[in-house]
């Protein structure tokens, strides 16, 4: 019997993750790679895949996957798009993104999940399919989950729990947290279809007048069509008719590309909501369980994966006994990721509202705004930085002297020996980079590398999620050791 079929709970595990969507799979893989015992609980049977909604994988997500050694696997499954076309014929080039991945990768969400599931299993995470979490109780030392399995109810106790169980999160409800916000897009129609006249470009996407449509190939002859009309008022449960999809698509794209033979059709609505607290005691929320917004900009899955990357090393440091201030480190997950979630909510809301402006005066103002944005490079860079995730950083830790690069994304710099920084991050721990000849701070659980000879005079401590923890020009050995000690307890001095 495989772990996936065995519904018997483990004894107490370090972390139980609820929900094996992209967020939960990345998180469970990271925690298991750090040597923790991890159980990922998923209510779907193993044979029922998650519904593929996302197609866009942005540059920062690919960098995080590079730091786990799986970016190339995912890139090989999809197509690279080097322009974003947000609305009204406007195009933003991604080529100037200062990243190893200056493009959006278009690949179905199931490909991302396959790569992450393989990694989670190979690092030792246990995935229990067909198990639904129905309740949660926590005390000072642990959290216990109530789980319904095909063989009856069971309980699983863990030192920490992370709810990555999507927009209708049971974990969020069990914590009694509200999910305030509003509906933004009603009656969005999704279908998998065949086309008699496939688009010349890889993707077909446009918003015109009151209609929006997107057609993306799965790569096997099937296409996912997504269409929305401003006047749509149907409930999610109302049946979808292919003719409705074709009419909206024609209004938006000028053609329906000869859509026929739908194998699946569904109706969705999209909300803009965010939970007020990402942490309650020993329980955390990440991904759609913590924030949802419209699909505009393709940022939902990407933001969830980045939540997971931010939380996993913090839990690993605390449970591994390496953090000098465990409570503050765990609290920093909410402090860093909640503002990012709010920003993404606002950005995707602004995109959808701008794409769908109704009256001619507003459309003229939009055209003017688009023309200005096309000429004004700093504004373009800010917009691209946000959507791609490359421009997202965190406030420096309290008490840091400014100016500082602490909290910023660390670019993928070359290191001595022909290695890149993101390859060095594959150990899953902190990376210290110093000029050649500098010693490793004694006992520190980190990877120490040097810059190629004569290149740089700075010392930089990079967090496992690829953000700068500390940096200083010409720092001496004592200053470097003290900066490292503020993040990591030396081996043998566990709290
Ligand atoms: C039309 C559309 C297009 C989109 N396009 C993009 C895009 O291009 N790029 C992008 O980044 N995002 C996109 N998104 C958003 C993206 O699909 C989601 O943000 C992403 O799936 C969230 O991942 P998650 O792991 O947080 O949650 P989910 O993918 O929802 O996974 C949650 C998992 O938890 C399981 N679960 C739920 N309850 C329980 C329970 N009680 N017990 C056990 N298991 C449970 C579910 O079965 C599921 O497997 C799009 C969304 C829509 C609607």
CSV table of N, CA, C and O in Angstrom, one decimal, residues 52-168:
chain,number,residue,atom,x,y,z
A,52,UNK,N,-7.5,22.7,-13.8
A,52,UNK,CA,-6.5,23.6,-14.3
A,52,UNK,C,-7.1,24.9,-14.6
A,52,UNK,O,-8.0,25.0,-15.4
A,53,UNK,N,-6.6,25.9,-13.9
A,53,UNK,CA,-7.1,27.3,-14.2
A,53,UNK,C,-6.0,28.1,-14.7
A,53,UNK,O,-6.1,28.9,-15.6
A,54,UNK,N,-4.8,28.0,-14.0
A,54,UNK,CA,-3.7,28.9,-14.3
A,54,UNK,C,-2.9,28.4,-15.6
A,54,UNK,O,-2.7,27.2,-15.7
A,55,UNK,N,-2.4,29.3,-16.4
A,55,UNK,CA,-1.5,29.0,-17.5
A,55,UNK,C,-0.3,29.8,-17.4
A,55,UNK,O,0.7,29.5,-18.0
A,56,UNK,N,-0.3,31.0,-16.7
A,56,UNK,CA,0.8,31.9,-16.8
A,56,UNK,C,1.7,31.7,-15.6
A,56,UNK,O,1.3,31.7,-14.4
A,57,UNK,N,3.0,31.4,-15.9
A,57,UNK,CA,4.0,31.2,-14.8
A,57,UNK,C,5.0,32.4,-15.0
A,57,UNK,O,5.6,32.5,-16.1
A,58,UNK,N,5.1,33.2,-14.0
A,58,UNK,CA,5.9,34.5,-14.1
A,58,UNK,C,7.4,34.2,-13.7
A,58,UNK,O,7.7,33.3,-13.1
A,59,UNK,N,8.2,35.3,-14.1
A,59,UNK,CA,9.6,35.2,-13.9
A,59,UNK,C,10.1,34.9,-12.5
A,59,UNK,O,11.0,34.0,-12.3
A,60,UNK,N,9.5,35.5,-11.5
A,60,UNK,CA,10.0,35.3,-10.1
A,60,UNK,C,9.7,33.9,-9.7
A,60,UNK,O,10.5,33.2,-9.0
A,61,UNK,N,8.5,33.3,-10.1
A,61,UNK,CA,8.2,32.0,-9.8
A,61,UNK,C,9.2,31.0,-10.4
A,61,UNK,O,9.7,30.1,-9.8
A,62,UNK,N,9.6,31.3,-11.7
A,62,UNK,CA,10.6,30.4,-12.3
A,62,UNK,C,12.0,30.6,-11.6
A,62,UNK,O,12.7,29.6,-11.4
A,63,UNK,N,12.3,31.7,-11.1
A,63,UNK,CA,13.5,31.9,-10.3
A,63,UNK,C,13.5,31.0,-9.0
A,63,UNK,O,14.4,30.4,-8.6
A,64,UNK,N,12.3,31.0,-8.4
A,64,UNK,CA,12.2,30.2,-7.1
A,64,UNK,C,12.2,28.7,-7.5
A,64,UNK,O,12.8,27.9,-6.7
A,65,UNK,N,11.7,28.3,-8.6
A,65,UNK,CA,11.8,26.9,-9.0
A,65,UNK,C,13.3,26.6,-9.4
A,65,UNK,O,13.7,25.5,-9.2
A,66,UNK,N,14.0,27.6,-10.0
A,66,UNK,CA,15.4,27.4,-10.3
A,66,UNK,C,16.2,27.1,-9.0
A,66,UNK,O,17.1,26.2,-9.0
A,67,UNK,N,15.8,27.8,-7.9
A,67,UNK,CA,16.5,27.6,-6.6
A,67,UNK,C,16.2,26.2,-6.0
A,67,UNK,O,16.7,25.9,-5.0
A,68,UNK,N,15.2,25.5,-6.7
A,68,UNK,CA,14.9,24.1,-6.3
A,68,UNK,C,15.3,23.1,-7.3
A,68,UNK,O,15.0,22.0,-7.2
A,69,UNK,N,15.9,23.6,-8.4
A,69,UNK,CA,16.4,22.7,-9.4
A,69,UNK,C,15.4,22.2,-10.4
A,69,UNK,O,15.6,21.2,-11.1
A,70,UNK,N,14.2,22.8,-10.4
A,70,UNK,CA,13.1,22.2,-11.2
A,70,UNK,C,12.6,23.2,-12.3
A,70,UNK,O,11.6,22.9,-13.0
A,71,UNK,N,13.2,24.4,-12.4
A,71,UNK,CA,12.7,25.4,-13.4
A,71,UNK,C,12.8,24.8,-14.8
A,71,UNK,O,11.8,25.0,-15.6
A,72,UNK,N,13.9,24.2,-15.2
A,72,UNK,CA,14.1,23.8,-16.6
A,72,UNK,C,13.0,22.7,-16.9
A,72,UNK,O,12.5,22.7,-18.0
A,73,UNK,N,12.7,21.8,-16.0
A,73,UNK,CA,11.7,20.8,-16.2
A,73,UNK,C,10.4,21.5,-16.6
A,73,UNK,O,9.7,21.1,-17.6
A,74,UNK,N,10.0,22.5,-15.9
A,74,UNK,CA,8.7,23.2,-16.1
A,74,UNK,C,8.8,24.0,-17.5
A,74,UNK,O,7.9,23.9,-18.3
A,75,UNK,N,9.9,24.7,-17.7
A,75,UNK,CA,10.0,25.5,-18.9
A,75,UNK,C,9.9,24.6,-20.1
A,75,UNK,O,9.3,25.0,-21.1
A,76,UNK,N,10.4,23.3,-20.0
A,76,UNK,CA,10.3,22.5,-21.2
A,76,UNK,C,8.9,22.0,-21.5
A,76,UNK,O,8.7,21.5,-22.6
A,77,UNK,N,7.9,22.3,-20.6
A,77,UNK,CA,6.6,21.8,-20.9
A,77,UNK,C,5.7,22.9,-21.6
A,77,UNK,O,4.6,22.7,-22.0
A,78,UNK,N,6.3,24.2,-21.7
A,78,UNK,CA,5.4,25.2,-22.2
A,78,UNK,C,6.0,26.1,-23.3
A,78,UNK,O,7.0,25.7,-23.9
A,79,UNK,N,5.4,27.2,-23.5
A,79,UNK,CA,5.9,28.2,-24.5
A,79,UNK,C,6.2,29.5,-23.8
A,79,UNK,O,5.5,29.9,-22.9
A,80,UNK,N,7.2,30.2,-24.3
A,80,UNK,CA,7.6,31.5,-23.7
A,80,UNK,C,6.9,32.6,-24.5
A,80,UNK,O,6.9,32.6,-25.7
A,81,UNK,N,6.3,33.5,-23.7
A,81,UNK,CA,5.7,34.7,-24.3
A,81,UNK,C,6.5,35.9,-23.8
A,81,UNK,O,6.7,36.1,-22.6
A,82,UNK,N,7.0,36.7,-24.7
A,82,UNK,CA,7.9,37.8,-24.2
A,82,UNK,C,7.2,39.2,-24.3
A,82,UNK,O,7.8,40.2,-24.2
A,83,UNK,N,5.8,39.2,-24.5
A,83,UNK,CA,5.1,40.4,-24.4
A,83,UNK,C,3.8,40.2,-23.6
A,83,UNK,O,3.2,39.2,-23.7
A,84,UNK,N,3.4,41.2,-22.8
A,84,UNK,CA,2.1,41.2,-22.1
A,84,UNK,C,1.2,42.1,-22.9
A,84,UNK,O,1.6,43.2,-23.2
A,85,UNK,N,0.0,41.7,-23.1
A,85,UNK,CA,-1.0,42.5,-23.8
A,85,UNK,C,-2.2,42.7,-22.8
A,85,UNK,O,-3.2,42.0,-22.9
A,86,UNK,N,-2.0,43.7,-21.9
A,86,UNK,CA,-3.1,43.8,-20.9
A,86,UNK,C,-4.4,44.2,-21.4
A,86,UNK,O,-5.5,43.7,-21.0
A,87,UNK,N,-4.5,45.2,-22.3
A,87,UNK,CA,-5.8,45.6,-22.9
A,87,UNK,C,-5.6,46.5,-24.1
A,87,UNK,O,-4.5,47.1,-24.3
A,88,UNK,N,-6.7,46.6,-24.9
A,88,UNK,CA,-6.8,47.6,-25.9
A,88,UNK,C,-5.5,47.7,-26.9
A,88,UNK,O,-5.1,48.8,-27.2
A,89,UNK,N,-4.9,46.6,-27.2
A,89,UNK,CA,-3.8,46.6,-28.2
A,89,UNK,C,-2.5,47.0,-27.5
A,89,UNK,O,-1.5,47.1,-28.2
A,90,UNK,N,-2.5,47.3,-26.2
A,90,UNK,CA,-1.2,47.8,-25.6
A,90,UNK,C,-0.3,46.5,-25.4
A,90,UNK,O,-0.8,45.4,-25.1
A,91,UNK,N,1.0,46.7,-25.6
A,91,UNK,CA,1.9,45.6,-25.4
A,91,UNK,C,3.1,46.0,-24.6
A,91,UNK,O,3.7,47.1,-24.8
A,92,UNK,N,3.5,45.2,-23.6
A,92,UNK,CA,4.6,45.5,-22.7
A,92,UNK,C,5.7,44.4,-23.0
A,92,UNK,O,5.3,43.2,-22.8
A,93,UNK,N,6.9,44.8,-23.4
A,93,UNK,CA,7.9,43.8,-23.6
A,93,UNK,C,8.5,43.3,-22.3
A,93,UNK,O,8.8,44.1,-21.4
A,94,UNK,N,8.7,42.0,-22.2
A,94,UNK,CA,9.3,41.4,-21.0
A,94,UNK,C,10.8,41.3,-21.1
A,94,UNK,O,11.5,40.9,-20.2
A,95,UNK,N,11.3,41.6,-22.3
A,95,UNK,CA,12.7,41.3,-22.6
A,95,UNK,C,13.6,42.0,-21.7
A,95,UNK,O,14.7,41.6,-21.5
A,96,UNK,N,13.1,43.2,-21.3
A,96,UNK,CA,14.1,44.0,-20.4
A,96,UNK,C,14.1,43.6,-19.0
A,96,UNK,O,14.8,44.2,-18.1
A,97,UNK,N,13.3,42.6,-18.6
A,97,UNK,CA,13.3,42.1,-17.2
A,97,UNK,C,14.7,41.6,-16.9
A,97,UNK,O,15.2,40.7,-17.6
A,98,UNK,N,15.3,42.0,-15.8
A,98,UNK,CA,16.6,41.6,-15.5
A,98,UNK,C,16.5,40.3,-14.7
A,98,UNK,O,16.6,40.2,-13.5
A,99,UNK,N,16.3,39.2,-15.4
A,99,UNK,CA,16.1,37.9,-14.8
A,99,UNK,C,16.6,36.9,-15.8
A,99,UNK,O,16.6,37.1,-17.0
A,100,UNK,N,16.9,35.7,-15.4
A,100,UNK,CA,17.3,34.6,-16.3
A,100,UNK,C,16.0,34.2,-17.1
A,100,UNK,O,16.1,33.5,-18.1
A,101,UNK,N,14.8,34.6,-16.6
A,101,UNK,CA,13.6,34.2,-17.3
A,101,UNK,C,12.8,35.5,-17.7
A,101,UNK,O,11.7,35.8,-17.1
A,102,UNK,N,13.3,36.1,-18.8
A,102,UNK,CA,12.6,37.4,-19.2
A,102,UNK,C,11.4,37.1,-20.1
A,102,UNK,O,11.3,37.5,-21.2
A,103,UNK,N,10.4,36.3,-19.5
A,103,UNK,CA,9.2,35.9,-20.3
A,103,UNK,C,8.2,35.4,-19.4
A,103,UNK,O,8.4,35.2,-18.2
A,104,UNK,N,7.0,35.2,-19.9
A,104,UNK,CA,5.9,34.5,-19.1
A,104,UNK,C,5.9,33.1,-19.7
A,104,UNK,O,5.8,32.9,-21.0
A,105,UNK,N,5.9,32.1,-18.9
A,105,UNK,CA,5.8,30.7,-19.4
A,105,UNK,C,4.4,30.4,-19.4
A,105,UNK,O,3.7,30.5,-18.4
A,106,UNK,N,3.9,29.9,-20.6
A,106,UNK,CA,2.5,29.5,-20.7
A,106,UNK,C,2.5,28.0,-20.7
A,106,UNK,O,3.0,27.3,-21.6
A,107,UNK,N,2.0,27.4,-19.6
A,107,UNK,CA,1.9,26.0,-19.4
A,107,UNK,C,0.7,25.7,-18.5
A,107,UNK,O,0.4,26.4,-17.6
A,108,UNK,N,-0.1,24.6,-18.8
A,108,UNK,CA,-1.2,24.3,-17.9
A,108,UNK,C,-0.8,24.1,-16.5
A,108,UNK,O,0.2,23.5,-16.2
A,109,UNK,N,-1.7,24.5,-15.6
A,109,UNK,CA,-1.4,24.4,-14.1
A,109,UNK,C,-1.1,22.9,-13.7
A,109,UNK,O,-0.3,22.7,-12.9
A,110,UNK,N,-1.7,21.9,-14.5
A,110,UNK,CA,-1.4,20.5,-14.1
A,110,UNK,C,0.1,20.2,-14.3
A,110,UNK,O,0.7,19.3,-13.7
A,111,UNK,N,0.8,20.9,-15.3
A,111,UNK,CA,2.2,20.6,-15.5
A,111,UNK,C,3.0,21.2,-14.3
A,111,UNK,O,3.9,20.5,-13.8
A,112,UNK,N,2.6,22.3,-13.8
A,112,UNK,CA,3.3,22.9,-12.6
A,112,UNK,C,3.1,22.0,-11.4
A,112,UNK,O,4.0,21.6,-10.7
A,113,UNK,N,1.8,21.5,-11.3
A,113,UNK,CA,1.6,20.6,-10.2
A,113,UNK,C,2.3,19.2,-10.3
A,113,UNK,O,2.8,18.7,-9.3
A,114,UNK,N,2.4,18.7,-11.5
A,114,UNK,CA,3.2,17.5,-11.7
A,114,UNK,C,4.6,17.6,-11.3
A,114,UNK,O,5.1,16.8,-10.5
A,115,UNK,N,5.2,18.7,-11.7
A,115,UNK,CA,6.6,18.9,-11.3
A,115,UNK,C,6.8,19.1,-9.8
A,115,UNK,O,7.7,18.5,-9.2
A,116,UNK,N,5.8,19.8,-9.2
A,116,UNK,CA,5.9,20.0,-7.7
A,116,UNK,C,5.6,18.7,-6.9
A,116,UNK,O,6.1,18.5,-5.9
A,117,UNK,N,4.6,17.9,-7.5
A,117,UNK,CA,4.3,16.7,-6.8
A,117,UNK,C,5.4,15.7,-6.8
A,117,UNK,O,5.8,15.1,-5.8
A,118,UNK,N,6.1,15.6,-8.0
A,118,UNK,CA,7.2,14.7,-8.1
A,118,UNK,C,8.3,15.1,-7.1
A,118,UNK,O,8.9,14.3,-6.4
A,119,UNK,N,8.5,16.4,-7.0
A,119,UNK,CA,9.6,16.9,-6.1
A,119,UNK,C,9.2,16.6,-4.6
A,119,UNK,O,10.0,16.2,-3.8
A,120,UNK,N,7.9,16.9,-4.3
A,120,UNK,CA,7.5,16.7,-2.9
A,120,UNK,C,7.6,15.2,-2.5
A,120,UNK,O,8.1,14.9,-1.4
A,121,UNK,N,7.3,14.3,-3.4
A,121,UNK,CA,7.4,12.9,-3.1
A,121,UNK,C,8.9,12.5,-3.0
A,121,UNK,O,9.3,11.7,-2.1
A,122,UNK,N,9.7,13.1,-3.9
A,122,UNK,CA,11.1,12.7,-3.9
A,122,UNK,C,11.8,13.2,-2.6
A,122,UNK,O,12.8,12.6,-2.2
A,123,UNK,N,11.3,14.3,-2.1
A,123,UNK,CA,12.0,14.8,-0.9
A,123,UNK,C,11.5,14.1,0.4
A,123,UNK,O,12.0,14.4,1.5
A,124,UNK,N,10.4,13.3,0.3
A,124,UNK,CA,9.9,12.5,1.4
A,124,UNK,C,8.6,13.0,2.0
A,124,UNK,O,8.2,12.5,3.1
A,125,UNK,N,7.9,13.9,1.4
A,125,UNK,CA,6.6,14.3,1.9
A,125,UNK,C,5.6,13.2,1.7
A,125,UNK,O,5.7,12.5,0.7
A,126,UNK,N,4.7,13.0,2.6
A,126,UNK,CA,3.7,12.0,2.5
A,126,UNK,C,2.4,12.6,2.0
A,126,UNK,O,2.0,13.6,2.6
A,127,UNK,N,1.9,12.2,0.9
A,127,UNK,CA,0.6,12.8,0.4
A,127,UNK,C,-0.5,11.8,0.6
A,127,UNK,O,-0.5,10.7,0.2
A,128,UNK,N,-1.5,12.3,1.4
A,128,UNK,CA,-2.7,11.4,1.6
A,128,UNK,C,-3.9,12.0,0.9
A,128,UNK,O,-4.5,12.9,1.3
A,129,UNK,N,-4.2,11.3,-0.3
A,129,UNK,CA,-5.3,11.7,-1.1
A,129,UNK,C,-6.6,11.1,-0.5
A,129,UNK,O,-6.5,10.2,0.4
A,130,UNK,N,-7.7,11.6,-1.0
A,130,UNK,CA,-9.0,11.1,-0.5
A,130,UNK,C,-9.3,11.3,0.9
A,130,UNK,O,-10.0,10.6,1.6
A,131,UNK,N,-8.6,12.3,1.5
A,131,UNK,CA,-8.8,12.7,2.9
A,131,UNK,C,-9.2,14.1,3.1
A,131,UNK,O,-8.5,15.0,2.6
A,132,UNK,N,-10.4,14.4,3.7
A,132,UNK,CA,-10.8,15.7,3.8
A,132,UNK,C,-10.8,16.2,5.2
A,132,UNK,O,-11.3,15.6,6.1
A,133,UNK,N,-10.1,17.4,5.4
A,133,UNK,CA,-10.0,18.0,6.7
A,133,UNK,C,-11.4,18.6,7.0
A,133,UNK,O,-11.9,19.4,6.1
A,134,UNK,N,-11.9,18.3,8.2
A,134,UNK,CA,-13.2,18.9,8.5
A,134,UNK,C,-13.2,19.8,9.7
A,134,UNK,O,-14.1,20.5,10.0
A,135,UNK,N,-12.1,19.7,10.5
A,135,UNK,CA,-12.1,20.6,11.7
A,135,UNK,C,-10.6,20.7,12.2
A,135,UNK,O,-9.7,19.9,11.8
A,136,UNK,N,-10.4,21.6,13.2
A,136,UNK,CA,-9.1,21.8,13.6
A,136,UNK,C,-9.1,22.3,15.1
A,136,UNK,O,-10.0,23.1,15.4
A,137,UNK,N,-8.2,21.9,15.9
A,137,UNK,CA,-8.1,22.4,17.3
A,137,UNK,C,-6.7,22.6,17.6
A,137,UNK,O,-5.8,21.7,17.3
A,138,UNK,N,-6.3,23.7,18.2
A,138,UNK,CA,-4.9,23.9,18.6
A,138,UNK,C,-4.8,24.3,20.0
A,138,UNK,O,-5.6,24.9,20.6
A,139,UNK,N,-3.6,23.9,20.6
A,139,UNK,CA,-3.2,24.3,21.9
A,139,UNK,C,-1.8,24.9,21.9
A,139,UNK,O,-1.3,25.2,20.8
A,140,UNK,N,-1.2,25.1,23.0
A,140,UNK,CA,0.1,25.8,23.0
A,140,UNK,C,1.2,24.9,22.2
A,140,UNK,O,2.2,25.5,21.8
A,141,UNK,N,1.0,23.6,22.2
A,141,UNK,CA,2.1,22.7,21.7
A,141,UNK,C,1.8,22.2,20.3
A,141,UNK,O,2.8,21.8,19.6
A,142,UNK,N,0.6,22.0,19.9
A,142,UNK,CA,0.3,21.3,18.7
A,142,UNK,C,-1.1,21.7,18.1
A,142,UNK,O,-1.9,22.4,18.7
A,143,UNK,N,-1.3,21.1,16.9
A,143,UNK,CA,-2.6,21.3,16.3
A,143,UNK,C,-3.2,20.0,15.9
A,143,UNK,O,-2.4,19.1,15.4
A,144,UNK,N,-4.4,19.7,16.1
A,144,UNK,CA,-5.0,18.4,15.7
A,144,UNK,C,-6.1,18.7,14.6
A,144,UNK,O,-6.9,19.5,14.8
A,145,UNK,N,-6.0,17.9,13.5
A,145,UNK,CA,-7.0,18.0,12.4
A,145,UNK,C,-7.9,16.8,12.5
A,145,UNK,O,-7.5,15.7,12.7
A,146,UNK,N,-9.2,17.1,12.3
A,146,UNK,CA,-10.2,16.1,12.1
A,146,UNK,C,-10.3,15.8,10.6
A,146,UNK,O,-10.4,16.7,9.8
A,147,UNK,N,-10.2,14.5,10.2
A,147,UNK,CA,-10.1,14.2,8.8
A,147,UNK,C,-11.1,13.1,8.5
A,147,UNK,O,-11.2,12.1,9.2
A,148,UNK,N,-11.8,13.2,7.4
A,148,UNK,CA,-12.7,12.2,6.9
A,148,UNK,C,-12.0,11.4,5.9
A,148,UNK,O,-11.5,12.0,4.9
A,149,UNK,N,-11.9,10.1,6.0
A,149,UNK,CA,-11.3,9.2,5.0
A,149,UNK,C,-12.3,8.2,4.5
A,149,UNK,O,-13.3,8.0,5.2
A,150,UNK,N,-12.0,7.5,3.4
A,150,UNK,CA,-12.9,6.5,3.0
A,150,UNK,C,-13.1,5.3,4.0
A,150,UNK,O,-14.1,4.6,4.0
A,151,UNK,N,-12.2,5.2,4.9
A,151,UNK,CA,-12.4,4.1,5.9
A,151,UNK,C,-12.8,4.6,7.3
A,151,UNK,O,-12.8,3.9,8.3
A,152,UNK,N,-13.2,5.9,7.3
A,152,UNK,CA,-13.8,6.5,8.6
A,152,UNK,C,-13.0,7.7,9.0
A,152,UNK,O,-12.0,8.0,8.4
A,153,UNK,N,-13.4,8.3,10.1
A,153,UNK,CA,-12.8,9.5,10.6
A,153,UNK,C,-11.4,9.2,11.3
A,153,UNK,O,-11.3,8.2,12.0
A,154,UNK,N,-10.4,10.1,11.1
A,154,UNK,CA,-9.2,9.9,11.8
A,154,UNK,C,-8.7,11.3,12.2
A,154,UNK,O,-9.3,12.3,11.8
A,155,UNK,N,-7.7,11.3,13.1
A,155,UNK,CA,-7.1,12.6,13.5
A,155,UNK,C,-5.7,12.6,13.2
A,155,UNK,O,-5.0,11.6,13.2
A,156,UNK,N,-5.1,13.8,12.9
A,156,UNK,CA,-3.7,14.0,12.7
A,156,UNK,C,-3.2,15.1,13.5
A,156,UNK,O,-3.8,16.2,13.4
A,157,UNK,N,-2.2,14.9,14.3
A,157,UNK,CA,-1.6,16.0,15.1
A,157,UNK,C,-0.3,16.4,14.5
A,157,UNK,O,0.5,15.6,14.0
A,158,UNK,N,-0.1,17.7,14.5
A,158,UNK,CA,1.1,18.3,14.0
A,158,UNK,C,1.6,19.5,14.8
A,158,UNK,O,0.8,20.0,15.6
A,159,UNK,N,2.9,19.8,14.7
A,159,UNK,CA,3.4,20.9,15.5
A,159,UNK,C,2.9,22.2,14.9
A,159,UNK,O,2.7,23.2,15.5
A,160,UNK,N,2.7,22.2,13.5
A,160,UNK,CA,2.2,23.4,12.8
A,160,UNK,C,1.3,22.8,11.7
A,160,UNK,O,1.5,21.8,11.1
A,161,UNK,N,0.3,23.7,11.3
A,161,UNK,CA,-0.6,23.3,10.2
A,161,UNK,C,-0.6,24.5,9.2
A,161,UNK,O,-0.6,25.7,9.7
A,162,UNK,N,-0.6,24.2,7.9
A,162,UNK,CA,-0.7,25.3,6.9
A,162,UNK,C,-1.9,25.0,6.1
A,162,UNK,O,-2.0,23.9,5.5
A,163,UNK,N,-2.9,25.9,6.0
A,163,UNK,CA,-4.0,25.7,5.2
A,163,UNK,C,-3.7,26.3,3.8
A,163,UNK,O,-3.6,27.5,3.6
A,164,UNK,N,-3.6,25.4,2.8
A,164,UNK,CA,-3.4,25.8,1.4
A,164,UNK,C,-4.6,25.1,0.7
A,164,UNK,O,-4.4,24.6,-0.4
A,165,UNK,N,-5.8,25.2,1.3
A,165,UNK,CA,-6.9,24.5,0.8
A,165,UNK,C,-7.9,25.4,0.0
A,165,UNK,O,-9.1,25.1,-0.1
A,166,UNK,N,-7.3,26.4,-0.7
A,166,UNK,CA,-8.1,27.1,-1.7
A,166,UNK,C,-9.1,28.1,-1.2
A,166,UNK,O,-9.2,28.3,0.0
A,167,UNK,N,-9.8,28.6,-2.1
A,167,UNK,CA,-10.7,29.8,-1.8
A,167,UNK,C,-11.8,29.5,-0.8
A,167,UNK,O,-12.2,30.3,0.0
A,168,UNK,N,-12.3,28.2,-0.7
A,168,UNK,CA,-13.3,27.9,0.3
A,168,UNK,C,-12.7,27.2,1.5
A,168,UNK,O,-13.3,26.4,2.1
